[in-house]
Short mmCIF file of C-alpha atoms in Angstrom, two decimals:
data_model
loop_
_atom_site.label_atom_id
_atom_site.label_comp_id
_atom_site.label_asym_id
_atom_site.label_seq_id
_atom_site.Cartn_x
_atom_site.Cartn_y
_atom_site.Cartn_z
CA MET A 1 166.52 77.54 85.28
CA ARG A 2 169.23 77.37 82.82
CA VAL A 3 169.90 80.44 80.47
CA GLU A 4 169.51 78.18 77.27
CA GLN A 5 166.12 77.52 78.46
CA PHE A 6 165.59 81.20 76.90
CA LEU A 7 165.83 80.11 73.36
CA ARG A 8 163.97 76.43 73.84
CA GLU A 9 161.06 78.11 75.53
CA SER A 10 160.60 80.92 73.12
CA ALA A 11 161.22 78.54 70.18
CA ALA A 12 158.56 76.28 71.65
CA ARG A 13 156.28 79.18 72.40
CA SER A 14 156.73 80.74 69.16
CA ALA A 15 158.78 79.06 66.55
CA ARG A 16 157.83 81.04 63.76
CA LYS A 17 158.43 84.57 65.29
CA THR A 18 161.22 86.47 63.97
CA ALA A 19 164.30 86.26 66.79
CA LEU A 20 167.08 88.10 64.82
CA ILE A 21 167.22 90.35 62.04
CA ALA A 22 170.88 90.89 60.94
CA GLY A 23 171.44 92.90 57.75
CA LYS A 24 169.15 90.66 55.16
CA GLN A 25 169.21 87.66 57.38
CA ARG A 26 165.79 86.93 59.34
CA LEU A 27 165.87 84.24 61.63
CA THR A 28 163.06 82.64 63.30
CA PHE A 29 163.30 81.34 66.85
CA ALA A 30 163.12 77.90 65.48
CA ASP A 31 165.90 78.50 63.41
CA VAL A 32 168.20 79.84 66.00
CA ASP A 33 167.14 76.69 67.90
CA ARG A 34 167.85 74.39 65.25
CA MET A 35 170.97 75.78 64.37
CA SER A 36 172.33 76.17 67.97
CA ASP A 37 171.42 72.40 68.62
CA ARG A 38 173.37 71.31 65.44
CA LEU A 39 176.28 73.36 66.86
CA ALA A 40 176.17 72.15 70.10
CA ALA A 41 176.10 68.51 68.79
CA ALA A 42 179.50 69.17 66.77
CA LEU A 43 180.86 71.04 69.73
CA LEU A 44 180.40 67.92 71.87
CA SER A 45 181.36 65.47 69.25
CA ARG A 46 184.80 67.32 69.04
CA GLY A 47 185.61 67.02 72.70
CA ILE A 48 184.06 70.12 74.19
CA ALA A 49 182.79 68.91 77.47
CA ARG A 50 180.67 70.40 80.44
CA GLY A 51 182.34 73.19 82.36
CA ASP A 52 184.77 73.59 79.22
CA ARG A 53 185.44 77.32 78.61
CA VAL A 54 184.61 78.63 74.96
CA VAL A 55 185.39 81.95 73.86
CA VAL A 56 183.33 83.94 71.24
CA PHE A 57 185.67 86.00 69.55
CA MET A 58 183.60 87.59 67.15
CA GLU A 59 181.65 90.69 65.85
CA ASN A 60 177.96 91.62 66.63
CA SER A 61 176.40 88.76 64.17
CA TRP A 62 173.53 86.43 63.98
CA GLU A 63 176.16 83.90 64.14
CA ALA A 64 177.52 84.90 67.53
CA VAL A 65 174.02 84.64 69.06
CA VAL A 66 173.91 81.05 67.79
CA ALA A 67 177.31 80.12 69.06
CA ILE A 68 176.37 81.50 72.64
CA PHE A 69 173.36 79.34 72.72
CA ALA A 70 175.18 76.18 71.29
CA ILE A 71 177.78 76.45 74.13
CA LEU A 72 175.36 76.78 76.70
CA LYS A 73 173.24 73.82 75.14
CA ALA A 74 176.70 71.66 75.29
CA GLY A 75 176.97 72.35 78.83
CA ALA A 76 179.85 74.58 78.67
CA VAL A 77 180.71 78.32 79.47
CA PHE A 78 181.11 80.90 77.01
CA SER A 79 183.26 83.91 77.30
CA PRO A 80 182.62 86.90 74.84
CA VAL A 81 185.59 89.05 73.89
CA ASN A 82 185.70 92.23 72.13
CA PRO A 83 186.84 91.66 68.54
CA SER A 84 189.02 94.78 68.85
CA VAL A 85 191.36 93.37 71.32
CA LYS A 86 195.05 92.82 69.94
CA ALA A 87 196.47 89.29 69.87
CA GLU A 88 198.52 89.93 73.09
CA LYS A 89 195.15 90.01 75.27
CA LEU A 90 193.15 87.93 73.80
CA ALA A 91 195.99 85.29 74.39
CA PHE A 92 195.91 86.03 78.06
CA ILE A 93 191.99 85.61 77.99
CA LEU A 94 192.43 82.19 76.14
CA ASP A 95 195.11 81.15 78.69
CA ASN A 96 193.78 82.51 81.94
CA CYS A 97 190.32 80.54 81.53
CA ARG A 98 192.19 77.78 79.73
CA ALA A 99 189.81 77.85 77.04
CA ALA A 100 189.19 74.49 75.58
CA GLY A 101 187.80 76.12 72.05
CA ILE A 102 187.41 79.41 70.08
CA VAL A 103 184.25 80.88 67.67
CA THR A 104 185.68 83.47 65.73
CA GLN A 105 185.15 84.86 62.10
CA ALA A 106 187.51 84.83 58.94
CA ARG A 107 188.06 88.40 59.21
CA LEU A 108 189.91 87.69 62.98
CA ALA A 109 191.24 84.19 62.05
CA GLY A 110 194.30 85.96 61.95
CA THR A 111 194.43 87.51 65.42
CA ALA A 112 192.88 84.35 66.86
CA ALA A 113 195.75 82.56 65.20
CA SER A 114 198.39 84.65 66.87
CA ALA A 115 196.88 84.21 69.92
CA MET A 116 196.56 80.56 70.29
CA MET A 117 200.24 80.02 69.84
CA GLU A 118 200.32 81.25 73.45
CA ALA A 119 197.47 79.24 74.54
CA ALA A 120 198.07 75.42 74.29
CA SER A 121 194.69 74.82 75.94
CA VAL A 122 192.60 75.51 72.92
CA ARG A 123 191.88 72.32 70.95
CA LEU A 124 189.18 73.40 68.40
CA VAL A 125 188.55 76.48 66.64
CA VAL A 126 184.89 77.07 64.95
CA LEU A 127 185.59 79.73 62.05
CA ALA A 128 182.27 81.50 60.47
CA GLY A 129 182.37 83.19 57.22
CA GLY A 130 184.87 83.15 54.38
CA ASP A 131 186.67 80.32 52.41
CA GLU A 132 189.82 80.85 54.26
CA ALA A 133 191.27 77.73 56.10
CA PRO A 134 190.87 78.09 59.88
CA PRO A 135 193.88 78.48 62.13
CA ALA A 136 195.85 75.47 63.52
CA ARG A 137 194.81 72.76 65.40
CA GLY A 138 191.22 71.52 65.23
CA CYS A 139 188.98 73.34 63.41
CA LEU A 140 185.63 73.20 62.11
CA ARG A 141 183.29 75.66 59.55
CA PHE A 142 180.57 76.98 61.29
CA GLU A 143 178.51 76.70 58.26
CA ASP A 144 178.97 73.40 57.98
CA ALA A 145 177.83 72.35 61.41
CA ILE A 146 174.72 74.48 61.39
CA THR A 147 173.45 72.58 58.25
CA SER A 148 174.70 69.27 59.36
CA THR A 149 171.99 66.55 60.14
CA ARG A 150 174.87 64.28 60.71
CA LEU A 151 174.69 64.44 64.36
CA MET A 152 171.50 64.09 66.55
CA PRO A 153 170.67 66.99 68.61
CA PRO A 154 172.43 67.26 72.22
CA PRO A 155 170.30 65.84 75.39
CA ALA A 156 169.59 68.81 77.74
CA PRO A 157 172.77 69.68 80.25
CA ALA A 158 173.23 67.54 83.24
CA GLY A 159 173.91 70.41 85.48
CA ILE A 160 172.17 72.92 87.45
CA ASP A 161 171.52 76.67 87.46
CA LEU A 162 174.56 77.09 90.22
CA ASP A 163 177.06 76.22 87.10
CA LEU A 164 179.00 78.96 85.43
CA ALA A 165 177.12 80.01 82.06
CA MET A 166 179.44 82.79 81.20
CA LEU A 167 183.05 84.47 82.14
CA VAL A 168 183.03 87.96 81.28
CA TYR A 169 186.62 89.76 81.65
CA THR A 170 186.86 93.22 82.73
CA SER A 171 188.67 95.87 80.78
CA GLY A 172 191.73 95.49 82.75
CA SER A 173 192.28 99.28 83.62
CA THR A 174 193.59 98.62 86.92
CA GLY A 175 195.99 95.61 85.63
CA PHE A 176 195.46 92.24 83.96
CA PRO A 177 191.53 91.76 83.03
CA LYS A 178 189.65 89.49 85.50
CA GLY A 179 187.33 87.05 84.67
CA VAL A 180 183.58 87.39 86.33
CA MET A 181 182.26 84.36 86.97
CA MET A 182 178.39 84.39 86.18
CA THR A 183 176.15 81.32 86.95
CA HIS A 184 173.11 80.62 84.99
CA GLN A 185 171.14 81.48 88.38
CA ASN A 186 173.07 85.12 88.11
CA VAL A 187 172.03 85.09 84.42
CA VAL A 188 168.52 84.04 84.64
CA ALA A 189 168.17 86.75 87.97
CA ALA A 190 169.59 89.60 86.27
CA ALA A 191 167.72 89.36 82.95
CA GLY A 192 164.44 88.30 84.59
CA SER A 193 164.99 91.65 86.86
CA ILE A 194 165.82 93.84 84.01
CA THR A 195 162.97 92.68 81.82
CA THR A 196 160.68 93.27 84.65
CA TYR A 197 161.28 96.90 85.17
CA LEU A 198 161.37 97.44 81.42
CA GLU A 199 158.20 95.55 81.05
CA ASN A 200 159.42 93.65 78.12
CA ARG A 201 157.35 91.55 76.25
CA GLU A 202 157.16 89.50 73.19
CA ASP A 203 156.03 92.45 70.69
CA ASP A 204 159.27 94.13 71.24
CA VAL A 205 161.63 94.59 68.81
CA ILE A 206 164.94 95.89 70.59
CA LEU A 207 168.02 97.42 68.73
CA GLY A 208 170.96 95.43 69.39
CA VAL A 209 173.64 97.96 68.40
CA LEU A 210 175.67 97.64 71.77
CA PRO A 211 178.84 95.06 71.27
CA ILE A 212 177.56 91.61 72.30
CA SER A 213 181.06 91.50 74.02
CA PHE A 214 180.03 93.61 76.84
CA ASP A 215 177.09 92.93 79.35
CA TYR A 216 175.08 95.69 78.04
CA GLY A 217 175.20 94.66 74.72
CA LEU A 218 175.05 90.84 75.40
CA TYR A 219 171.92 91.29 77.86
CA GLN A 220 169.93 92.77 74.91
CA VAL A 221 170.32 89.15 73.37
CA LEU A 222 169.58 87.54 76.30
CA MET A 223 166.55 89.45 77.51
CA ALA A 224 165.09 89.45 74.01
CA MET A 225 165.39 85.29 73.91
CA LYS A 226 163.67 85.25 77.24
CA VAL A 227 160.72 86.92 76.32
CA GLY A 228 160.64 85.94 73.12
CA ALA A 229 161.32 89.50 71.65
CA THR A 230 162.97 90.64 68.22
CA LEU A 231 166.40 91.65 68.46
CA VAL A 232 168.01 93.90 65.53
CA ILE A 233 171.50 93.39 65.27
CA GLU A 234 174.14 96.12 63.85
CA LYS A 235 177.72 96.02 64.25
CA SER A 236 178.21 99.52 65.78
CA PHE A 237 176.69 103.11 65.69
CA ALA A 238 179.22 104.21 63.48
CA PHE A 239 176.49 105.01 61.10
CA PRO A 240 173.50 106.73 62.90
CA GLN A 241 171.32 107.71 59.95
CA ALA A 242 171.76 104.07 58.79
CA ILE A 243 170.76 102.70 62.22
CA LEU A 244 167.73 105.13 62.47
CA ASN A 245 166.66 103.99 58.73
CA ARG A 246 166.46 100.66 60.33
CA MET A 247 164.70 101.58 63.40
CA THR A 248 162.07 103.18 61.46
CA GLU A 249 161.76 99.99 59.01
CA GLU A 250 161.92 97.47 61.51
CA LYS A 251 159.57 99.40 64.12
CA VAL A 252 161.98 99.68 67.13
CA THR A 253 160.44 99.53 70.46
CA GLY A 254 163.22 99.47 72.53
CA LEU A 255 166.52 101.72 72.33
CA PRO A 256 169.44 101.09 74.45
CA LEU A 257 172.00 103.78 74.70
CA VAL A 258 175.11 105.26 76.14
CA PRO A 259 176.02 108.76 76.34
CA THR A 260 178.34 108.80 73.47
CA MET A 261 175.29 107.63 71.10
CA ALA A 262 172.89 110.08 72.52
CA ALA A 263 175.21 112.72 71.73
CA MET A 264 175.58 111.55 67.89
CA LEU A 265 171.61 111.48 67.75
CA LEU A 266 171.35 114.83 69.17
CA GLN A 267 173.39 116.11 66.37
CA MET A 268 171.44 114.84 63.82
CA GLY A 269 169.35 117.41 62.35
CA ASP A 270 166.35 115.56 60.70
CA LEU A 271 165.02 113.82 63.96
CA THR A 272 161.11 114.95 64.52
CA PRO A 273 159.17 113.79 67.13
CA ASP A 274 156.57 111.85 64.85
CA ARG A 275 159.08 109.72 63.39
CA PHE A 276 159.29 106.79 65.77
CA PRO A 277 155.62 106.29 67.25
CA HIS A 278 156.52 102.61 67.96
CA LEU A 279 159.84 103.45 70.44
CA ARG A 280 158.32 102.37 73.74
CA TYR A 281 161.71 102.87 76.38
CA ILE A 282 165.15 104.30 75.55
CA THR A 283 167.78 103.17 78.40
CA ASN A 284 171.38 104.97 79.18
CA THR A 285 173.87 103.46 81.38
CA ALA A 286 177.83 103.90 81.62
CA ALA A 287 177.54 107.48 82.76
CA ALA A 288 174.56 109.85 83.98
CA LEU A 289 173.11 112.29 80.74
CA PRO A 290 173.51 115.66 80.92
CA PRO A 291 169.87 117.41 81.77
CA ALA A 292 169.98 119.17 78.53
CA HIS A 293 170.35 115.95 76.54
CA ILE A 294 167.75 114.31 78.81
CA ALA A 295 165.30 117.33 78.14
CA ARG A 296 166.01 116.93 74.07
CA LEU A 297 165.63 113.11 73.92
CA GLN A 298 162.13 113.30 75.70
CA GLU A 299 161.24 116.13 73.06
CA LEU A 300 162.51 113.83 69.94
CA PHE A 301 160.88 110.98 71.32
CA PRO A 302 157.83 111.61 72.91
CA SER A 303 156.39 108.07 73.13
CA ALA A 304 159.25 106.54 75.07
CA ARG A 305 159.91 105.95 78.41
CA LEU A 306 163.52 107.03 79.64
CA TYR A 307 165.59 104.83 82.02
CA SER A 308 168.91 105.76 83.76
CA MET A 309 170.54 102.75 84.80
CA TYR A 310 173.76 101.93 86.82
CA GLY A 311 175.40 98.73 86.63
CA LEU A 312 178.96 96.69 86.96
CA THR A 313 180.05 93.73 85.14
CA GLU A 314 180.12 91.90 88.64
CA CYS A 315 176.43 92.02 88.89
CA LYS A 316 175.10 93.07 85.56
CA ARG A 317 172.51 95.74 86.72
CA CYS A 318 172.67 97.81 90.29
CA THR A 319 169.92 100.42 89.98
CA TYR A 320 167.68 102.15 87.87
CA LEU A 321 166.24 105.78 87.79
CA PRO A 322 162.65 104.89 87.03
CA PRO A 323 161.27 107.69 84.36
CA GLU A 324 158.92 109.49 86.17
CA GLU A 325 161.84 110.47 88.49
CA MET A 326 164.39 111.65 85.73
CA PRO A 327 162.81 115.30 86.23
CA ARG A 328 163.57 115.86 89.66
CA ARG A 329 166.67 113.77 89.94
CA PRO A 330 168.74 113.53 86.72
CA ALA A 331 171.99 112.39 88.05
CA SER A 332 170.88 110.02 90.50
CA VAL A 333 171.51 106.25 90.03
CA GLY A 334 168.18 105.43 91.38
CA ILE A 335 166.74 102.79 93.31
CA ALA A 336 167.90 98.65 93.45
CA ILE A 337 166.39 96.90 90.42
CA PRO A 338 163.68 94.29 91.59
CA GLY A 339 164.41 91.52 93.73
CA THR A 340 167.69 93.03 94.95
CA GLU A 341 169.14 94.97 97.72
CA ALA A 342 171.27 98.13 97.45
CA TYR A 343 172.53 100.16 100.59
CA VAL A 344 175.35 102.32 101.48
CA VAL A 345 177.44 101.65 104.41
CA ASP A 346 180.29 103.55 106.51
CA GLU A 347 183.82 102.57 107.39
CA ALA A 348 182.47 100.19 110.01
CA GLY A 349 180.02 98.58 107.83
CA ASN A 350 177.05 100.35 109.33
CA ARG A 351 174.03 101.35 106.88
CA VAL A 352 173.71 104.79 106.70
CA GLY A 353 170.95 106.93 105.55
CA PRO A 354 170.58 110.04 103.02
CA GLY A 355 173.26 112.63 102.37
CA VAL A 356 176.14 110.62 104.30
CA VAL A 357 179.16 109.18 102.06
CA GLY A 358 179.84 105.81 102.15
CA GLU A 359 180.36 102.50 100.49
CA LEU A 360 177.52 100.90 98.15
CA VAL A 361 176.79 97.30 98.87
CA ILE A 362 174.48 95.22 96.41
CA ARG A 363 173.05 91.97 97.45
CA GLY A 364 171.15 89.59 95.41
CA PRO A 365 171.06 86.34 93.18
CA HIS A 366 172.31 88.70 90.33
CA VAL A 367 175.90 89.03 91.87
CA MET A 368 178.77 87.01 90.42
CA LYS A 369 180.01 83.86 92.00
CA GLY A 370 183.66 85.79 92.32
CA TYR A 371 186.49 86.29 89.95
CA TRP A 372 188.06 83.12 88.10
CA GLU A 373 190.65 81.62 90.08
CA ASN A 374 191.45 85.13 91.83
CA PRO A 375 190.23 84.51 95.44
CA GLU A 376 192.26 87.55 96.58
CA ALA A 377 190.48 89.82 94.34
CA THR A 378 187.12 88.15 95.15
CA ASP A 379 187.78 88.46 98.75
#
C-alpha cells in the first residue's frame, strides 16, 4: 500500500464526511481528494517526476495537507520543513535533497526566494495565498491549480511501497540536518501500528495543533486520513483558550500533547472535568510528564485515556505506555508498538534483562531506509 491511498480510500468510503477543519474552512474527503488530484496533475505538467523531492514549506493549514497528498499522487517525495527556519537552513535542505520544487505561502515567499538563490535544482514554486508574484523561476499559483479543470486527474503512480514517500530532516543539533528517508512501507506500517493501539476510528475528531513539519504533527494528518477521521487544524498552541473553545465546539476526541502544552493547560483556571466529555484519548511525547501533571490531567479529563509515548524521527514511534500502566510507572517508555520489537543490548550486542543499562534496539517495518546520501551516518 502507498500513502496516497489513505486519502483515496477514505474519499471512496466517506466522500461527504468532513476531513479537515481549518478556521472557517471545512473540507470533505472528496474535496481534499479532488484538490490534491488537480494539484498533482499540475505538478506533473510542470515537470515534477517520479522520485523528485518537493519541499513543503508551510504553516499548519489545509493547503499543506492538500500539497502533501498531491506530491504523493504525482509519485514524488515530500519533505516538510518548519516554516520558522531561516533562509540559510532552508537553502541547505533544498540543496541537500536537490529539491525539484517547493510549495510555500505568500507570507514565507521572501524566505523561500532567498533560499532558492543557493539551490539551483528548484525549477517549480507553488505559492498559496496572497496576490504577490511568486519568487523567480517557474511558478504556479496554488489556488489556480486546485480549481483548474483543464488537466486530467493523474494516473496512479507506477511505484511500489518500497519507494520513498517522505524525507524528514532532523533538527541538526549535532551538526547539519540529516534527511531521514521514509518509504511508503515505513509510513503505512507506523501509521497502522499507532492507530491500532490508539484505537482510532472514523468518528474520531483529532486536534492538529502540533507542527506538520515534525513527525508527531505530521502523523496526525496521516492517521486521520488513514482511518477517515476529522482533523481540526490549528497553527499553534499560542492561544490555548481559543484552542480549548475549538475543542468544545468540534467535540474533539483525540488530543496530542507535548509537556509544555500540558503545563500551559494546567495553568488555566477555568478547566472543569465536565467540559470535554467527548475527549477519548490524550497522547504525550518528547519527554515524560511529571507525575503531578499526569494526576491533574486525569482529574480534568476523566473520559480520556492518557498515553505516554517515545519515538525518534528515524522510526516515528518506538514504544508506548498503555494507559492502565501510567499510575504504576509514569516514567517508563512502555512497550514496543504493535508489529515491532524493542529490546536492550550490552556493548557486545547481547540482549540483557531488566535493570541492566544498555542500548535500545528497535526493529520493524517502520524503521527508516537510511539517511539521505549519508551512508556513514546510516551505518
